[in-house]
Amino acid sequence: MRKTVIPLVIWYSLALITSCKKKPAAEPQQFITLQSTASFPMGSAVNSPRIKGSYYYQGTLTTEYNSITPDYELKFDWTEPQNGVYNYTDGDFLVAFAAQHHIRVHAHNLIWHQALPNWVINFQGDSVAWENLFKTHIESEAAHYKGQVASWDVVNEAIRDDDGTLRNQDVNPGDGSIWRRHLGPDYIARAFQYAHEADPQALLFYNDYGQEWNSVKLDSMIALVVGLKNRGVPISGIGMQMHIDINADNAGITTALKKLAATGLKVHISELDISVNPGNDPNIVFTSALQIAQAGKFQFIAETYRATVPAAQQYGITTWEFSDADSWIPAFFHRKDWPLSFDSLYKKKPAYYGLLKGLKD
Ligand code: XIL
C-alpha cells in the first residue's frame, strides 16, 4: 500500500489550526465553601458519635468548617462523672480528629451551672473544699487539653436574664449557680486565672446568651468583662451564643455587636441557630417564605458581624451544629424546627446561601 505523505508545510498548518481550536487550559476551579469564603474561622458545634457514624456529617463538616466546638464532650458531667474518675476519651477523639483535618478547637466549657455531675451537686464542704474542687476541675481539664485546643469558654451563662446580676443558687434554686453560691462573686476572675495557669497559650472566653434582646444583661456582661480586663485577669474574648429566631430584632443584634466590639476583646458568635418556629406551632410547615426569612437573617448576621467587629477581634461565627437533623432545638424544646444551614439530608438550604452571601458581599 502506498504511504500518504503529508508535506511538512500542510502538517504544520494543520497542527496550528488544531492548536488554535483547543480550549484554553481550564482555570483551577474555586471550590466555594463557608470556610473558603469567610475571612475568619467558620465553626460548628459537633458531637463525636455523629463524626464516627456518618460520612455525610464528616464530609460536610471538614469541607465547610475550620473550627469546632464540642457539644457535650468537655462538659463537667462527661469529663469527671465521679470524683477523681476522669473520662477524656471522647474529647481526645475530637481533638485528634480536628488536628488531622487542620481544624481549630474551641473548647466548651469549664464552669457552668448546668451539666454538673451528681457528685458535685451533692458535694458537702466548706469554702476551702469548694475552692479546691473548682480549681482542681479547671486545672486538670485545661492541663489535659493544653496545646491541643485554641481557646476555652471558661465561664458559661453566669448572668441572670431578669436583672443582670450573677446567677446564685441561694437566690434562685432552680436556675442558679452552685459556683456563685459556694465561691462568692469573684469566682469568675479566679476561673480565668486557674485556666490561664494551666494553659497559658489558650484564649479564654466568657460565653453567654441574650445580648441581642436583653440590654440589662448585655450591659452587665460588658461591665463584668471590662472589669476583668482592667484588673489584668487573662480574658481574651466574649462569646455571643445567638440562639435566636427569625423575628429577632436586627437593631438589637447590631447594638450588641457594637458594644461587645467596643470592649476591645475578641467577639465570637459562638452558638448561632435561627429558629423558624419560636411559637411552637405543632402544625408548622417550613414554607419557602420561612426559608427566605431565615436566609435573610443569616445573611444579616454575617454582614453585621463583619461591619461592626474589627478584623483583629473577629474570632469567628460558629453555628450550633449545621444540619437540621442534628439541632438541639427540636429535642430540647419539644417542637418542630429547622434552625440551621443544611437540611436533614445535609443538603444546602437557602439559609446556607444567605450565610455565604453575608460572608462575602
Ligand atoms: C446543649 C446541647 O447541645 C444539648 O445537647 C444539651 O441537651 C443541652 O446543652 N447553651 C450552651 C450549650 O452553652 O452548651 C448548650 O448545649 C446549648 C445552650
Coordinates of C-alpha atoms and ligand atoms in Angstrom, one line a residue:
M1 CA 0.0 0.0 0.0
R2 CA 1.2 3.4 -0.9
K3 CA 2.0 5.6 2.0
T4 CA 0.4 9.0 2.0
V5 CA 3.0 11.7 2.6
I6 CA 1.7 14.9 4.1
P7 CA 4.0 17.7 3.1
L8 CA 5.6 19.4 6.1
V9 CA 4.0 22.8 5.4
I10 CA 0.5 21.3 5.4
W11 CA 1.3 19.3 8.6
Y12 CA 2.3 22.5 10.4
S13 CA -0.7 24.3 9.2
L14 CA -3.0 21.5 10.4
A15 CA -1.2 21.5 13.8
L16 CA -1.6 25.2 14.1
I17 CA -5.3 25.1 13.3
T18 CA -6.0 22.3 15.8
S19 CA -4.0 24.1 18.5
C20 CA -5.9 27.3 17.9
K21 CA -9.2 25.4 18.2
K22 CA -8.0 23.8 21.5
K23 CA -9.8 25.2 24.5
P24 CA -7.6 27.2 26.8
A25 CA -6.3 25.2 29.8
A26 CA -9.1 25.2 32.4
E27 CA -8.8 27.6 35.3
P28 CA -8.4 25.8 38.6
Q29 CA -11.9 25.5 40.0
Q30 CA -12.5 27.7 43.0
F31 CA -14.5 25.5 45.4
I32 CA -16.8 27.8 47.3
T33 CA -17.4 26.9 50.9
L34 CA -18.1 28.8 54.1
Q35 CA -14.6 28.4 55.3
S36 CA -13.0 29.4 51.9
T37 CA -15.3 32.5 51.7
A38 CA -15.0 33.8 55.3
S39 CA -12.1 36.0 56.4
F40 CA -12.4 34.4 59.9
P41 CA -12.9 30.9 61.1
M42 CA -16.3 29.3 60.4
G43 CA -17.3 26.8 63.1
S44 CA -19.8 24.3 64.2
A45 CA -20.7 22.5 67.3
V46 CA -20.0 18.8 66.8
N47 CA -20.7 15.6 68.5
S48 CA -18.3 12.7 68.4
P49 CA -20.8 9.8 67.6
R50 CA -22.0 11.8 64.5
I51 CA -18.5 12.2 63.2
K52 CA -17.9 8.5 63.7
G53 CA -21.3 7.4 62.3
S54 CA -21.9 9.4 59.2
Y55 CA -19.8 10.3 56.1
Y56 CA -22.3 12.9 55.2
Y57 CA -21.7 14.6 58.5
Q58 CA -18.0 14.2 58.5
G59 CA -17.7 15.3 54.8
T60 CA -19.8 18.4 55.2
L61 CA -18.0 19.3 58.4
T62 CA -14.5 19.1 57.0
T63 CA -15.4 20.7 53.8
E64 CA -17.3 23.7 55.1
Y65 CA -15.9 24.4 58.6
N66 CA -12.4 25.1 60.1
S67 CA -13.4 25.4 63.7
I68 CA -15.3 23.1 66.0
T69 CA -16.9 23.3 69.5
P70 CA -17.5 20.0 71.2
D71 CA -21.2 19.9 72.1
Y72 CA -21.0 17.8 75.4
E73 CA -17.7 16.0 75.4
L74 CA -15.9 18.6 77.5
K75 CA -18.6 19.4 80.0
F76 CA -18.0 18.6 83.6
D77 CA -20.6 15.7 83.9
W78 CA -18.8 14.0 81.0
T79 CA -15.2 14.5 81.8
E80 CA -15.4 13.7 85.5
P81 CA -18.6 11.6 86.1
Q82 CA -17.3 10.6 89.6
N83 CA -14.9 12.3 91.9
G84 CA -11.4 11.7 90.6
V85 CA -12.6 9.4 87.7
Y86 CA -11.8 11.2 84.5
N87 CA -13.2 10.5 81.1
Y88 CA -11.4 12.3 78.3
T89 CA -12.0 9.6 75.6
D90 CA -14.5 11.5 73.5
G91 CA -12.8 14.8 73.9
D92 CA -9.5 13.2 72.9
F93 CA -11.1 11.7 69.9
L94 CA -12.4 15.2 68.8
V95 CA -9.1 17.0 69.3
A96 CA -7.3 14.2 67.3
F97 CA -9.9 14.4 64.6
A98 CA -9.5 18.2 64.5
A99 CA -5.7 18.0 64.3
Q100 CA -5.9 15.5 61.5
H101 CA -8.1 17.9 59.5
H102 CA -6.4 21.2 60.5
I103 CA -9.5 22.4 62.3
R104 CA -9.4 24.8 65.3
V105 CA -10.9 23.5 68.6
H106 CA -12.8 26.0 70.7
A107 CA -13.3 24.1 73.9
H108 CA -16.6 24.3 75.8
N109 CA -16.8 24.7 78.7
L110 CA -15.1 24.7 82.1
I111 CA -17.6 26.4 84.5
W112 CA -21.3 26.3 84.0
H113 CA -24.3 25.9 86.4
Q114 CA -25.6 23.0 84.2
A115 CA -24.1 19.7 83.1
L116 CA -22.7 19.1 86.5
P117 CA -22.1 15.5 87.8
N118 CA -24.1 14.4 90.7
W119 CA -21.1 14.2 93.0
V120 CA -20.6 18.0 92.5
I121 CA -24.3 18.7 93.0
N122 CA -24.3 16.7 96.2
F123 CA -20.8 17.8 97.4
Q124 CA -20.6 18.9 101.1
G125 CA -17.7 21.0 102.2
D126 CA -16.6 24.4 103.4
S127 CA -15.5 27.2 101.2
V128 CA -11.9 25.9 101.1
A129 CA -13.1 22.4 100.0
W130 CA -15.3 24.0 97.3
E131 CA -12.5 26.2 96.1
N132 CA -10.3 23.1 95.9
L133 CA -12.9 21.2 93.8
F134 CA -13.4 24.2 91.5
K135 CA -9.6 24.8 91.0
T136 CA -8.8 21.1 90.5
H137 CA -11.5 20.7 87.9
I138 CA -10.4 23.7 85.9
E139 CA -6.7 22.9 86.2
S140 CA -6.9 19.3 85.4
E141 CA -9.1 19.7 82.3
A142 CA -7.3 22.7 80.9
A143 CA -4.0 21.0 81.5
H144 CA -5.2 17.8 79.8
Y145 CA -6.0 19.8 76.6
K146 CA -3.1 22.1 76.9
G147 CA -1.6 22.8 73.4
Q148 CA -4.5 20.9 71.7
V149 CA -7.2 23.5 71.9
A150 CA -7.0 27.1 70.8
S151 CA -9.5 28.5 73.3
W152 CA -11.9 27.8 76.1
D153 CA -15.3 29.0 77.2
V154 CA -14.1 29.4 80.8
V155 CA -17.4 30.5 82.3
N156 CA -20.7 29.9 80.6
E157 CA -24.0 31.7 81.3
A158 CA -23.2 33.2 84.7
I159 CA -25.6 36.2 84.4
R160 CA -29.3 36.2 85.1
D161 CA -31.9 37.3 82.5
D162 CA -34.1 39.3 84.8
D163 CA -31.8 41.8 86.5
G164 CA -28.3 41.1 85.1
T165 CA -26.9 40.0 88.5
L166 CA -24.9 36.8 88.9
R167 CA -26.9 33.6 89.0
N168 CA -26.8 32.4 92.5
Q169 CA -28.3 29.1 93.7
D170 CA -29.1 30.7 97.1
V171 CA -31.4 33.2 95.5
N172 CA -32.8 31.1 92.7
P173 CA -32.5 27.4 93.4
G174 CA -34.0 26.3 90.1
D175 CA -31.8 28.3 87.8
G176 CA -28.9 29.4 90.0
S177 CA -25.2 28.8 90.1
I178 CA -23.7 26.4 92.6
W179 CA -20.4 28.2 91.9
R180 CA -21.6 31.7 92.9
R181 CA -23.2 30.2 96.0
H182 CA -20.2 28.5 97.4
L183 CA -17.4 30.6 96.0
G184 CA -18.6 34.2 96.2
P185 CA -18.9 36.8 93.4
D186 CA -15.3 36.8 92.3
Y187 CA -15.3 33.2 91.3
I188 CA -15.3 34.2 87.6
A189 CA -12.0 36.0 87.9
R190 CA -10.4 33.0 89.6
A191 CA -11.7 30.6 87.0
F192 CA -9.9 32.6 84.3
Q193 CA -6.7 32.7 86.4
Y194 CA -6.7 29.0 87.0
A195 CA -7.4 28.2 83.4
H196 CA -4.6 30.5 82.3
E197 CA -2.1 29.0 84.7
A198 CA -2.9 25.5 83.3
D199 CA -2.8 26.5 79.6
P200 CA -1.1 29.9 79.2
Q201 CA -1.5 29.9 75.4
A202 CA -5.2 29.3 75.2
L203 CA -7.5 32.2 74.5
L204 CA -10.1 32.5 77.3
F205 CA -13.7 33.5 76.8
Y206 CA -16.8 34.5 78.8
N207 CA -19.8 32.9 76.9
D208 CA -23.5 33.8 77.3
Y209 CA -26.8 34.3 75.6
G210 CA -29.4 37.1 75.2
Q211 CA -27.2 40.0 74.3
E212 CA -29.3 40.9 71.3
W213 CA -32.7 41.1 73.2
N214 CA -31.7 41.9 76.8
S215 CA -29.9 45.2 77.2
V216 CA -29.7 44.9 81.0
K217 CA -27.9 41.6 80.6
L218 CA -25.7 42.9 77.9
D219 CA -24.6 45.9 79.9
S220 CA -23.9 43.8 82.9
M221 CA -21.9 41.4 80.9
I222 CA -19.9 44.2 79.4
A223 CA -19.3 45.6 82.9
L224 CA -18.1 42.2 84.0
V225 CA -15.7 41.5 81.2
V226 CA -14.3 45.1 81.1
G227 CA -13.8 44.9 84.9
L228 CA -11.9 41.6 84.5
K229 CA -9.8 43.1 81.6
N230 CA -9.0 46.2 83.6
R231 CA -7.8 44.2 86.6
G232 CA -5.5 42.2 84.4
V233 CA -7.5 39.0 84.5
P234 CA -6.5 36.9 81.5
I235 CA -9.7 37.2 79.4
S236 CA -9.4 37.3 75.6
G237 CA -12.9 37.3 74.4
I238 CA -16.7 37.2 74.7
G239 CA -19.0 34.6 73.2
M240 CA -22.4 35.7 72.0
Q241 CA -24.4 32.5 71.7
M242 CA -27.2 33.8 69.5
H243 CA -29.8 31.1 69.8
I244 CA -32.3 33.4 68.0
D245 CA -35.3 33.1 65.8
I246 CA -36.4 34.7 62.5
N247 CA -38.1 37.6 64.3
A248 CA -35.0 38.6 66.2
D249 CA -34.6 42.4 66.2
N250 CA -31.9 43.5 63.8
A251 CA -31.2 46.7 65.7
G252 CA -30.7 44.7 68.9
I253 CA -28.2 42.4 67.1
T254 CA -26.3 45.4 65.7
T255 CA -26.2 47.3 69.1
A256 CA -24.9 44.2 70.9
L257 CA -22.2 43.5 68.4
K258 CA -21.1 47.2 68.5
K259 CA -21.0 47.2 72.3
L260 CA -19.2 43.9 72.5
A261 CA -16.6 45.1 70.0
A262 CA -16.0 48.3 71.9
T263 CA -14.6 46.3 74.8
G264 CA -11.6 45.6 72.6
L265 CA -11.9 41.8 73.3
K266 CA -12.4 39.2 70.6
V267 CA -16.0 38.5 69.8
H268 CA -17.2 35.0 68.9
I269 CA -20.7 34.4 67.6
S270 CA -20.5 31.1 69.4
E271 CA -23.7 29.0 69.1
L272 CA -25.8 30.5 66.3
D273 CA -29.0 28.9 65.2
I274 CA -32.2 30.6 63.9
S275 CA -35.4 29.0 64.9
V276 CA -38.4 29.3 62.5
N277 CA -40.9 28.0 65.0
P278 CA -40.5 30.1 68.1
G279 CA -44.3 30.0 68.7
N280 CA -44.1 26.2 69.0
D281 CA -46.8 25.6 66.3
P282 CA -47.3 21.8 66.0
N283 CA -48.7 22.1 62.5
I284 CA -46.0 24.4 61.1
V285 CA -44.8 23.8 57.6
F286 CA -41.4 25.0 56.6
T287 CA -42.6 27.2 53.7
S288 CA -40.4 29.0 51.2
A289 CA -41.4 32.3 52.9
L290 CA -39.9 31.0 56.1
Q291 CA -36.8 29.6 54.3
I292 CA -36.2 33.0 52.7
A293 CA -36.7 34.9 56.0
Q294 CA -34.2 32.6 57.7
A295 CA -31.7 33.0 54.8
G296 CA -32.0 36.8 55.2
K297 CA -31.4 36.7 58.9
F298 CA -28.3 34.5 58.4
Q299 CA -27.1 37.0 55.8
F300 CA -27.7 39.9 58.0
I301 CA -25.8 38.4 60.9
A302 CA -22.7 37.7 58.8
E303 CA -22.8 41.1 57.2
T304 CA -23.3 42.9 60.5
Y305 CA -20.5 40.9 62.3
R306 CA -18.1 41.9 59.5
A307 CA -19.2 45.5 59.6
T308 CA -19.2 46.1 63.3
V309 CA -16.4 43.9 64.7
P310 CA -12.9 44.9 63.7
A311 CA -11.0 42.1 61.8
A312 CA -8.5 41.6 64.7
Q313 CA -11.4 40.9 67.1
Q314 CA -13.3 38.5 64.8
Y315 CA -12.9 35.1 66.4
G316 CA -15.4 33.6 64.0
I317 CA -19.0 32.5 63.6
T318 CA -20.0 29.1 65.0
T319 CA -23.4 27.5 64.5
W320 CA -24.7 25.0 67.0
E321 CA -24.4 22.0 64.7
F322 CA -25.0 22.5 60.9
S323 CA -27.8 20.2 59.9
D324 CA -31.4 20.4 60.9
A325 CA -31.2 16.7 61.7
D326 CA -28.7 17.4 64.5
S327 CA -30.0 20.6 66.0
W328 CA -30.6 20.5 69.8
I329 CA -33.7 22.7 69.4
P330 CA -36.4 20.1 68.4
A331 CA -35.3 17.7 71.2
F332 CA -34.7 20.3 73.9
F333 CA -37.8 22.5 73.2
H334 CA -40.1 19.6 72.0
R335 CA -41.0 21.3 68.8
K336 CA -40.6 21.0 65.0
D337 CA -37.9 23.3 63.8
W338 CA -35.3 23.8 61.1
P339 CA -32.7 26.2 62.6
L340 CA -29.5 25.5 60.6
S341 CA -27.9 25.9 57.2
F342 CA -28.2 22.3 55.9
D343 CA -31.4 20.3 55.8
S344 CA -31.7 16.9 57.5
L345 CA -30.2 15.2 54.4
Y346 CA -27.2 17.5 54.6
K347 CA -28.3 19.5 51.6
K348 CA -27.6 23.2 51.5
K349 CA -30.7 25.3 52.4
P350 CA -31.4 28.9 51.4
A351 CA -30.0 29.6 54.9
Y352 CA -26.7 28.3 53.7
Y353 CA -26.7 30.6 50.7
G354 CA -27.8 33.6 52.9
L355 CA -24.9 33.0 55.2
L356 CA -22.5 32.6 52.3
K357 CA -23.7 35.8 50.8
G358 CA -23.3 37.7 54.1
L359 CA -19.7 36.5 54.3
K360 CA -18.7 38.0 51.0
D361 CA -20.9 40.8 49.7
Ligands
XIL1 C1 -26.9 22.0 74.7 C2 -26.6 20.7 73.9 O1 -26.5 21.0 72.6 C3 -27.7 19.7 74.2 O2 -27.5 18.5 73.5 C4 -27.9 19.6 75.7 O3 -29.0 18.8 75.9 C5 -28.1 20.9 76.4 O4 -27.0 21.7 76.1 N1 -26.0 26.9 75.6 C6 -24.8 26.2 75.7 C7 -24.7 24.8 75.2 O5 -23.8 26.8 76.1 O6 -23.8 24.1 75.9 C8 -26.0 24.1 75.1 O7 -25.8 22.9 74.5 C9 -27.0 25.0 74.4 C10 -27.2 26.3 75.1

